[in-house]
PDB file of C-alpha atoms and ligand atoms in Angstrom:
ATOM      1  CA  MET A   8      83.139 115.797 107.209  1.00  0.00           C
ATOM      2  CA  THR A   9      86.203 114.205 108.792  1.00  0.00           C
ATOM      3  CA  LYS A  10      89.266 115.177 106.863  1.00  0.00           C
ATOM      4  CA  ILE A  11      90.742 112.154 105.127  1.00  0.00           C
ATOM      5  CA  PRO A  12      94.546 112.044 104.793  1.00  0.00           C
ATOM      6  CA  PHE A  13      94.593 111.118 101.106  1.00  0.00           C
ATOM      7  CA  MET A  14      92.580 109.553  98.322  1.00  0.00           C
ATOM      8  CA  VAL A  15      93.499 107.177  95.521  1.00  0.00           C
ATOM      9  CA  PHE A  16      92.747 107.336  91.785  1.00  0.00           C
ATOM     10  CA  THR A  17      93.474 104.287  89.710  1.00  0.00           C
ATOM     11  CA  ASP A  18      93.363 103.225  86.102  1.00  0.00           C
ATOM     12  CA  LEU A  19      91.956  99.718  85.558  1.00  0.00           C
ATOM     13  CA  ASP A  20      93.330  97.673  82.624  1.00  0.00           C
ATOM     14  CA  GLY A  21      97.018  96.966  83.138  1.00  0.00           C
ATOM     15  CA  THR A  22      97.011  98.835  86.456  1.00  0.00           C
ATOM     16  CA  LEU A  23      94.522  97.515  89.049  1.00  0.00           C
ATOM     17  CA  LEU A  24      93.434  94.732  86.690  1.00  0.00           C
ATOM     18  CA  ASP A  25      95.780  92.175  85.181  1.00  0.00           C
ATOM     19  CA  HIS A  26      96.350  92.883  81.484  1.00  0.00           C
ATOM     20  CA  GLU A  27      95.279  89.385  80.450  1.00  0.00           C
ATOM     21  CA  THR A  28      93.006  87.910  83.122  1.00  0.00           C
ATOM     22  CA  TYR A  29      91.375  91.181  84.350  1.00  0.00           C
ATOM     23  CA  SER A  30      91.865  89.896  87.907  1.00  0.00           C
ATOM     24  CA  TYR A  31      92.510  92.311  90.777  1.00  0.00           C
ATOM     25  CA  ASP A  32      93.160  89.592  93.367  1.00  0.00           C
ATOM     26  CA  ALA A  33      96.837  90.460  93.830  1.00  0.00           C
ATOM     27  CA  ALA A  34      95.829  93.991  94.913  1.00  0.00           C
ATOM     28  CA  LEU A  35      93.344  92.860  97.587  1.00  0.00           C
ATOM     29  CA  PRO A  36      95.727  93.161 100.586  1.00  0.00           C
ATOM     30  CA  ALA A  37      96.385  96.855  99.866  1.00  0.00           C
ATOM     31  CA  LEU A  38      92.731  97.481  98.943  1.00  0.00           C
ATOM     32  CA  SER A  39      91.552  96.083 102.252  1.00  0.00           C
ATOM     33  CA  ARG A  40      93.993  98.280 104.179  1.00  0.00           C
ATOM     34  CA  LEU A  41      92.619 101.312 102.325  1.00  0.00           C
ATOM     35  CA  LYS A  42      89.075 100.205 103.156  1.00  0.00           C
ATOM     36  CA  GLU A  43      89.930  99.923 106.867  1.00  0.00           C
ATOM     37  CA  MET A  44      91.285 103.465 106.745  1.00  0.00           C
ATOM     38  CA  ALA A  45      88.120 104.664 104.882  1.00  0.00           C
ATOM     39  CA  ILE A  46      90.260 106.007 102.030  1.00  0.00           C
ATOM     40  CA  PRO A  47      88.219 106.616  98.854  1.00  0.00           C
ATOM     41  CA  VAL A  48      89.493 104.654  95.859  1.00  0.00           C
ATOM     42  CA  VAL A  49      88.307 106.188  92.597  1.00  0.00           C
ATOM     43  CA  LEU A  50      88.316 103.955  89.513  1.00  0.00           C
ATOM     44  CA  ALA A  51      89.346 105.875  86.387  1.00  0.00           C
ATOM     45  CA  SER A  52      88.976 104.199  83.024  1.00  0.00           C
ATOM     46  CA  SER A  53      87.831 104.341  79.430  1.00  0.00           C
ATOM     47  CA  LYS A  54      84.930 102.095  80.471  1.00  0.00           C
ATOM     48  CA  THR A  55      81.352 103.384  80.429  1.00  0.00           C
ATOM     49  CA  GLY A  56      79.264 104.096  83.549  1.00  0.00           C
ATOM     50  CA  PRO A  57      77.342 100.776  83.323  1.00  0.00           C
ATOM     51  CA  GLU A  58      80.616  98.835  82.910  1.00  0.00           C
ATOM     52  CA  ILE A  59      82.425 100.561  85.737  1.00  0.00           C
ATOM     53  CA  ALA A  60      79.424 100.432  88.117  1.00  0.00           C
ATOM     54  CA  VAL A  61      79.512  96.613  88.068  1.00  0.00           C
ATOM     55  CA  LEU A  62      83.211  96.518  88.916  1.00  0.00           C
ATOM     56  CA  ARG A  63      82.852  99.283  91.528  1.00  0.00           C
ATOM     57  CA  ASP A  64      80.200  97.162  93.266  1.00  0.00           C
ATOM     58  CA  ASP A  65      82.370  94.020  93.109  1.00  0.00           C
ATOM     59  CA  LEU A  66      85.240  95.899  94.702  1.00  0.00           C
ATOM     60  CA  GLY A  67      83.006  97.343  97.439  1.00  0.00           C
ATOM     61  CA  LEU A  68      83.874 100.860  96.281  1.00  0.00           C
ATOM     62  CA  SER A  69      80.384 102.213  95.604  1.00  0.00           C
ATOM     63  CA  ALA A  70      80.852 105.011  98.159  1.00  0.00           C
ATOM     64  CA  SER A  71      83.537 106.479  95.887  1.00  0.00           C
ATOM     65  CA  PRO A  72      82.868 108.344  92.647  1.00  0.00           C
ATOM     66  CA  ALA A  73      84.292 106.887  89.425  1.00  0.00           C
ATOM     67  CA  ILE A  74      85.837 108.509  86.370  1.00  0.00           C
ATOM     68  CA  VAL A  75      84.249 107.099  83.212  1.00  0.00           C
ATOM     69  CA  GLU A  76      84.856 107.237  79.456  1.00  0.00           C
ATOM     70  CA  ASN A  77      88.490 108.367  79.888  1.00  0.00           C
ATOM     71  CA  GLY A  78      87.636 111.462  81.899  1.00  0.00           C
ATOM     72  CA  ALA A  79      84.706 112.624  79.780  1.00  0.00           C
ATOM     73  CA  GLY A  80      82.418 112.078  82.789  1.00  0.00           C
ATOM     74  CA  LEU A  81      82.222 111.458  86.553  1.00  0.00           C
ATOM     75  CA  LEU A  82      79.892 108.864  88.056  1.00  0.00           C
ATOM     76  CA  ALA A  83      78.674 110.014  91.486  1.00  0.00           C
ATOM     77  CA  PRO A  84      78.995 107.719  94.544  1.00  0.00           C
ATOM     78  CA  HIS A  85      76.235 105.052  94.618  1.00  0.00           C
ATOM     79  CA  ASP A  86      74.846 106.401  91.340  1.00  0.00           C
ATOM     80  CA  VAL A  87      73.277 103.947  88.939  1.00  0.00           C
ATOM     81  CA  PRO A  88      74.337 105.178  85.512  1.00  0.00           C
ATOM     82  CA  PRO A  89      71.791 105.813  82.769  1.00  0.00           C
ATOM     83  CA  ALA A  90      71.904 103.535  79.722  1.00  0.00           C
ATOM     84  CA  ARG A  91      72.519 106.560  77.560  1.00  0.00           C
ATOM     85  CA  GLY A  92      73.288 110.180  78.412  1.00  0.00           C
ATOM     86  CA  ASP A  93      72.119 113.342  76.619  1.00  0.00           C
ATOM     87  CA  GLY A  94      75.725 114.304  75.813  1.00  0.00           C
ATOM     88  CA  TYR A  95      76.142 111.177  73.720  1.00  0.00           C
ATOM     89  CA  ALA A  96      73.030 111.867  71.647  1.00  0.00           C
ATOM     90  CA  ARG A  97      74.291 115.412  70.984  1.00  0.00           C
ATOM     91  CA  LEU A  98      77.734 114.092  70.030  1.00  0.00           C
ATOM     92  CA  ARG A  99      76.201 111.636  67.557  1.00  0.00           C
ATOM     93  CA  ARG A 100      74.030 114.377  65.996  1.00  0.00           C
ATOM     94  CA  LEU A 101      77.048 116.642  65.464  1.00  0.00           C
ATOM     95  CA  LEU A 102      79.063 113.725  64.078  1.00  0.00           C
ATOM     96  CA  ASP A 103      76.341 113.067  61.501  1.00  0.00           C
ATOM     97  CA  ASP A 104      76.582 116.702  60.370  1.00  0.00           C
ATOM     98  CA  VAL A 105      80.170 116.217  59.189  1.00  0.00           C
ATOM     99  CA  ALA A 106      80.607 116.117  55.379  1.00  0.00           C
ATOM    100  CA  PRO A 107      79.561 112.649  54.129  1.00  0.00           C
ATOM    101  CA  ASP A 108      82.927 111.747  52.519  1.00  0.00           C
ATOM    102  CA  LEU A 109      84.655 112.222  55.904  1.00  0.00           C
ATOM    103  CA  ARG A 110      81.799 110.827  58.000  1.00  0.00           C
ATOM    104  CA  ARG A 111      81.794 107.583  56.007  1.00  0.00           C
ATOM    105  CA  ALA A 112      85.382 106.744  56.956  1.00  0.00           C
ATOM    106  CA  PHE A 113      84.613 106.820  60.689  1.00  0.00           C
ATOM    107  CA  ARG A 114      82.784 103.849  62.187  1.00  0.00           C
ATOM    108  CA  GLY A 115      81.814 104.607  65.775  1.00  0.00           C
ATOM    109  CA  PHE A 116      80.413 102.232  68.425  1.00  0.00           C
ATOM    110  CA  GLY A 117      76.992 103.723  67.625  1.00  0.00           C
ATOM    111  CA  ASP A 118      77.426 102.677  63.979  1.00  0.00           C
ATOM    112  CA  MET A 119      78.751  99.205  64.812  1.00  0.00           C
ATOM    113  CA  GLY A 120      76.099  98.379  67.398  1.00  0.00           C
ATOM    114  CA  PRO A 121      76.741  95.839  70.196  1.00  0.00           C
ATOM    115  CA  GLU A 122      77.366  92.987  67.729  1.00  0.00           C
ATOM    116  CA  GLY A 123      79.944  94.936  65.775  1.00  0.00           C
ATOM    117  CA  VAL A 124      81.630  96.098  68.986  1.00  0.00           C
ATOM    118  CA  ALA A 125      81.749  92.512  70.273  1.00  0.00           C
ATOM    119  CA  GLU A 126      83.489  91.451  67.095  1.00  0.00           C
ATOM    120  CA  ASN A 127      85.806  94.454  66.859  1.00  0.00           C
ATOM    121  CA  ALA A 128      86.906  94.613  70.491  1.00  0.00           C
ATOM    122  CA  GLY A 129      86.742  90.875  71.178  1.00  0.00           C
ATOM    123  CA  LEU A 130      84.093  91.313  73.875  1.00  0.00           C
ATOM    124  CA  LYS A 131      81.326  88.973  74.984  1.00  0.00           C
ATOM    125  CA  ALA A 132      77.793  90.047  74.019  1.00  0.00           C
ATOM    126  CA  ALA A 133      76.842  91.376  77.477  1.00  0.00           C
ATOM    127  CA  ALA A 134      80.087  93.343  77.802  1.00  0.00           C
ATOM    128  CA  ALA A 135      79.677  94.825  74.304  1.00  0.00           C
ATOM    129  CA  GLU A 136      76.127  95.828  75.203  1.00  0.00           C
ATOM    130  CA  MET A 137      77.442  97.805  78.218  1.00  0.00           C
ATOM    131  CA  ALA A 138      80.285  99.311  76.173  1.00  0.00           C
ATOM    132  CA  CYS A 139      77.616 100.759  73.865  1.00  0.00           C
ATOM    133  CA  GLN A 140      75.695 102.343  76.772  1.00  0.00           C
ATOM    134  CA  ARG A 141      77.580 105.599  76.474  1.00  0.00           C
ATOM    135  CA  SER A 142      76.961 109.052  77.943  1.00  0.00           C
ATOM    136  CA  TYR A 143      79.879 111.254  76.937  1.00  0.00           C
ATOM    137  CA  SER A 144      82.163 109.933  74.207  1.00  0.00           C
ATOM    138  CA  GLU A 145      82.274 107.935  70.994  1.00  0.00           C
ATOM    139  CA  PRO A 146      85.199 105.630  70.169  1.00  0.00           C
ATOM    140  CA  GLY A 147      85.506 104.455  66.599  1.00  0.00           C
ATOM    141  CA  ILE A 148      87.724 103.235  63.816  1.00  0.00           C
ATOM    142  CA  TRP A 149      89.092 105.618  61.196  1.00  0.00           C
ATOM    143  CA  SER A 150      89.500 103.788  57.886  1.00  0.00           C
ATOM    144  CA  GLY A 151      90.353 106.730  55.598  1.00  0.00           C
ATOM    145  CA  SER A 152      93.672 108.380  54.770  1.00  0.00           C
ATOM    146  CA  PRO A 153      95.792 110.273  57.331  1.00  0.00           C
ATOM    147  CA  GLU A 154      94.957 113.543  55.476  1.00  0.00           C
ATOM    148  CA  GLY A 155      91.275 112.661  55.677  1.00  0.00           C
ATOM    149  CA  GLU A 156      91.654 112.007  59.402  1.00  0.00           C
ATOM    150  CA  ALA A 157      93.185 115.469  59.890  1.00  0.00           C
ATOM    151  CA  ALA A 158      90.295 117.048  57.928  1.00  0.00           C
ATOM    152  CA  PHE A 159      87.757 115.003  59.945  1.00  0.00           C
ATOM    153  CA  ILE A 160      89.331 116.115  63.244  1.00  0.00           C
ATOM    154  CA  ALA A 161      89.337 119.759  62.085  1.00  0.00           C
ATOM    155  CA  ALA A 162      85.662 119.545  61.050  1.00  0.00           C
ATOM    156  CA  LEU A 163      84.764 118.116  64.469  1.00  0.00           C
ATOM    157  CA  SER A 164      86.862 120.714  66.260  1.00  0.00           C
ATOM    158  CA  ALA A 165      84.799 123.469  64.587  1.00  0.00           C
ATOM    159  CA  LYS A 166      81.756 121.875  66.289  1.00  0.00           C
ATOM    160  CA  GLY A 167      83.447 121.799  69.719  1.00  0.00           C
ATOM    161  CA  ILE A 168      84.297 118.089  69.565  1.00  0.00           C
ATOM    162  CA  LYS A 169      87.736 116.849  70.553  1.00  0.00           C
ATOM    163  CA  ALA A 170      89.302 113.732  69.054  1.00  0.00           C
ATOM    164  CA  ARG A 171      91.913 111.692  70.877  1.00  0.00           C
ATOM    165  CA  ARG A 172      93.858 108.810  69.472  1.00  0.00           C
ATOM    166  CA  GLY A 173      94.174 105.783  71.756  1.00  0.00           C
ATOM    167  CA  GLY A 174      95.681 102.424  70.881  1.00  0.00           C
ATOM    168  CA  ARG A 175      92.922 101.107  68.658  1.00  0.00           C
ATOM    169  CA  TYR A 176      90.309 103.840  68.593  1.00  0.00           C
ATOM    170  CA  LEU A 177      89.886 107.468  67.731  1.00  0.00           C
ATOM    171  CA  THR A 178      87.667 108.714  70.567  1.00  0.00           C
ATOM    172  CA  LEU A 179      85.443 111.770  70.190  1.00  0.00           C
ATOM    173  CA  SER A 180      84.145 113.777  73.153  1.00  0.00           C
ATOM    174  CA  PHE A 181      83.415 117.295  74.366  1.00  0.00           C
ATOM    175  CA  GLY A 182      86.751 117.194  76.204  1.00  0.00           C
ATOM    176  CA  GLY A 183      87.918 116.400  79.719  1.00  0.00           C
ATOM    177  CA  THR A 184      90.753 114.187  80.898  1.00  0.00           C
ATOM    178  CA  LYS A 185      91.114 111.862  83.848  1.00  0.00           C
ATOM    179  CA  ALA A 186      93.031 114.723  85.533  1.00  0.00           C
ATOM    180  CA  ASP A 187      90.100 117.169  85.142  1.00  0.00           C
ATOM    181  CA  ARG A 188      87.715 114.673  86.737  1.00  0.00           C
ATOM    182  CA  MET A 189      90.276 113.862  89.459  1.00  0.00           C
ATOM    183  CA  LYS A 190      90.177 117.480  90.648  1.00  0.00           C
ATOM    184  CA  GLU A 191      86.377 117.457  90.573  1.00  0.00           C
ATOM    185  CA  ALA A 192      86.199 114.207  92.577  1.00  0.00           C
ATOM    186  CA  ALA A 193      88.747 115.464  95.128  1.00  0.00           C
ATOM    187  CA  GLN A 194      86.517 118.458  95.893  1.00  0.00           C
ATOM    188  CA  LEU A 195      83.800 116.065  97.093  1.00  0.00           C
ATOM    189  CA  PHE A 196      86.217 114.968  99.837  1.00  0.00           C
ATOM    190  CA  GLY A 197      87.699 118.321 100.873  1.00  0.00           C
ATOM    191  CA  SER A 198      90.695 118.136  98.471  1.00  0.00           C
ATOM    192  CA  PRO A 199      93.038 115.785 100.381  1.00  0.00           C
ATOM    193  CA  ARG A 200      96.416 114.638  99.013  1.00  0.00           C
ATOM    194  CA  LEU A 201      95.989 112.745  95.780  1.00  0.00           C
ATOM    195  CA  ILE A 202      97.660 109.502  94.785  1.00  0.00           C
ATOM    196  CA  ALA A 203      97.220 108.332  91.190  1.00  0.00           C
ATOM    197  CA  LEU A 204      98.197 105.045  89.554  1.00  0.00           C
ATOM    198  CA  GLY A 205      98.285 104.252  85.846  1.00  0.00           C
ATOM    199  CA  ASP A 206     100.185 102.471  83.101  1.00  0.00           C
ATOM    200  CA  ALA A 207      99.500 104.235  79.782  1.00  0.00           C
ATOM    201  CA  PRO A 208      99.673 107.573  77.916  1.00  0.00           C
ATOM    202  CA  ASN A 209      96.040 108.377  78.762  1.00  0.00           C
ATOM    203  CA  ASP A 210      97.012 108.283  82.468  1.00  0.00           C
ATOM    204  CA  VAL A 211      99.884 110.752  82.189  1.00  0.00           C
ATOM    205  CA  GLU A 212      97.866 113.919  82.995  1.00  0.00           C
ATOM    206  CA  MET A 213      96.433 112.213  86.070  1.00  0.00           C
ATOM    207  CA  LEU A 214      99.890 111.021  87.219  1.00  0.00           C
ATOM    208  CA  GLU A 215     101.350 114.497  86.730  1.00  0.00           C
ATOM    209  CA  HIS A 216      98.536 116.345  88.513  1.00  0.00           C
ATOM    210  CA  ALA A 217      98.484 114.054  91.551  1.00  0.00           C
ATOM    211  CA  ASP A 218     100.598 114.816  94.625  1.00  0.00           C
ATOM    212  CA  LEU A 219     102.085 111.375  94.171  1.00  0.00           C
ATOM    213  CA  GLY A 220     101.941 109.371  90.951  1.00  0.00           C
ATOM    214  CA  VAL A 221     102.723 105.702  90.484  1.00  0.00           C
ATOM    215  CA  ILE A 222     103.477 104.246  87.065  1.00  0.00           C
ATOM    216  CA  ILE A 223     102.513 100.591  87.065  1.00  0.00           C
ATOM    217  CA  SER A 224     104.750  98.597  84.754  1.00  0.00           C
ATOM    218  CA  ASN A 225     102.997  96.741  81.949  1.00  0.00           C
ATOM    219  CA  ALA A 226     104.768  93.787  80.365  1.00  0.00           C
ATOM    220  CA  HIS A 227     102.598  94.051  77.252  1.00  0.00           C
ATOM    221  CA  SER A 228     103.259  97.617  76.154  1.00  0.00           C
ATOM    222  CA  THR A 229     106.100 100.059  75.589  1.00  0.00           C
ATOM    223  CA  PRO A 230     107.054 101.614  78.936  1.00  0.00           C
ATOM    224  CA  LEU A 231     105.962 105.225  79.429  1.00  0.00           C
ATOM    225  CA  PRO A 232     108.840 107.647  78.804  1.00  0.00           C
ATOM    226  CA  GLU A 233     110.407 109.120  81.925  1.00  0.00           C
ATOM    227  CA  LEU A 234     108.054 111.763  83.356  1.00  0.00           C
ATOM    228  CA  ALA A 235     109.301 115.024  84.871  1.00  0.00           C
ATOM    229  CA  GLY A 236     108.086 114.097  88.360  1.00  0.00           C
ATOM    230  CA  GLU A 237     110.236 110.963  88.435  1.00  0.00           C
ATOM    231  CA  GLN A 238     113.449 112.948  88.938  1.00  0.00           C
ATOM    232  CA  GLU A 239     111.882 114.783  91.885  1.00  0.00           C
ATOM    233  CA  GLY A 240     110.583 111.511  93.354  1.00  0.00           C
ATOM    234  CA  ARG A 241     107.004 112.759  92.974  1.00  0.00           C
ATOM    235  CA  ILE A 242     106.308 109.984  90.484  1.00  0.00           C
ATOM    236  CA  LEU A 243     107.355 106.423  91.249  1.00  0.00           C
ATOM    237  CA  ARG A 244     107.511 103.351  89.041  1.00  0.00           C
ATOM    238  CA  SER A 245     106.656  99.798  90.079  1.00  0.00           C
ATOM    239  CA  THR A 246     108.880  96.866  89.202  1.00  0.00           C
ATOM    240  CA  LYS A 247     106.066  94.314  89.344  1.00  0.00           C
ATOM    241  CA  PHE A 248     103.261  94.338  86.769  1.00  0.00           C
ATOM    242  CA  GLY A 249      99.548  95.160  87.069  1.00  0.00           C
ATOM    243  CA  PRO A 250      97.787  94.371  90.373  1.00  0.00           C
ATOM    244  CA  GLU A 251     100.990  92.933  91.894  1.00  0.00           C
ATOM    245  CA  GLY A 252     102.768  96.215  91.259  1.00  0.00           C
ATOM    246  CA  TRP A 253      99.684  98.058  92.547  1.00  0.00           C
ATOM    247  CA  ASN A 254      99.758  96.094  95.798  1.00  0.00           C
ATOM    248  CA  GLU A 255     103.517  96.417  96.275  1.00  0.00           C
ATOM    249  CA  MET A 256     103.582 100.186  95.737  1.00  0.00           C
ATOM    250  CA  MET A 257     100.375 100.939  97.645  1.00  0.00           C
ATOM    251  CA  GLN A 258     101.442  98.899 100.686  1.00  0.00           C
ATOM    252  CA  LYS A 259     104.651 100.966 100.875  1.00  0.00           C
ATOM    253  CA  LEU A 260     102.792 104.254 100.419  1.00  0.00           C
ATOM    254  CA  ILE A 261     100.145 103.445 103.030  1.00  0.00           C
ATOM    255  CA  SER A 262     102.847 102.694 105.616  1.00  0.00           C
ATOM    256  CA  LYS A 263     104.738 105.872 104.709  1.00  0.00           C
ATOM    257  CA  LEU A 264     101.695 108.152 104.680  1.00  0.00           C
ATOM    258  CA  ALA A 265     100.248 106.619 107.854  1.00  0.00           C
ATOM    259  CA  ALA A 266     103.534 107.382 109.641  1.00  0.00           C
ATOM    260  CA  GLN A 267     103.454 111.091 108.643  1.00  0.00           C
TER     261      GLN A 267
HETATM  262 MG1   MG B  26      95.621 100.977  81.506  1.00  0.00          MG
END
């Protein structure tokens, strides 16, 4: 295998994709430079395998792996994801073993079904269908008390299930972050230098574990607090938002890294 100089890991919503329109057009100039250099670009998102596979195809990035379900799983290059993985079935079985008074207050995607997910997340029917085709993790809404939530999380923890609070959902999985999957994906390419881009708290581990992290500014959310690597210049921050920031920062980095 020819040694590649670096590889890129990127969050999607609010990073490579515009927060509102989901367009990546503004990032195309930098993406095409990366393609010419045969640099793998790994998409890393809370999306499921079926959701991310469609976008990976559109972007012409099917030769790269993809990090799915917030780091709970890795989709191999060119792989067509299954509609439902074994891990998800196991997760749902363990969830149903939790004491009924706690279980009742959690409504997961598997309880809502595609129609409920469409309504809850504001997705179109086809998109909600793909969001329900899960392999590794279960997002859901907690409607009980904060004390109940703590008891629910403790009960799950005893079964080996981790719960992580995102913006809207409490997501259950057997663990794994985007950073864990980043290391795994890098091994497929001989562990080159790693560049990671993201905009939100669930990207922080990935930004911190990369050789070079780029925080993409998001006009629609509270800015990430200053990360340790920013003082050392190991983590940078874009001024432009979303795909425009992605393009601006990546163009600079490509020129810098190509000159080294
Ligand atoms: Mg994001």
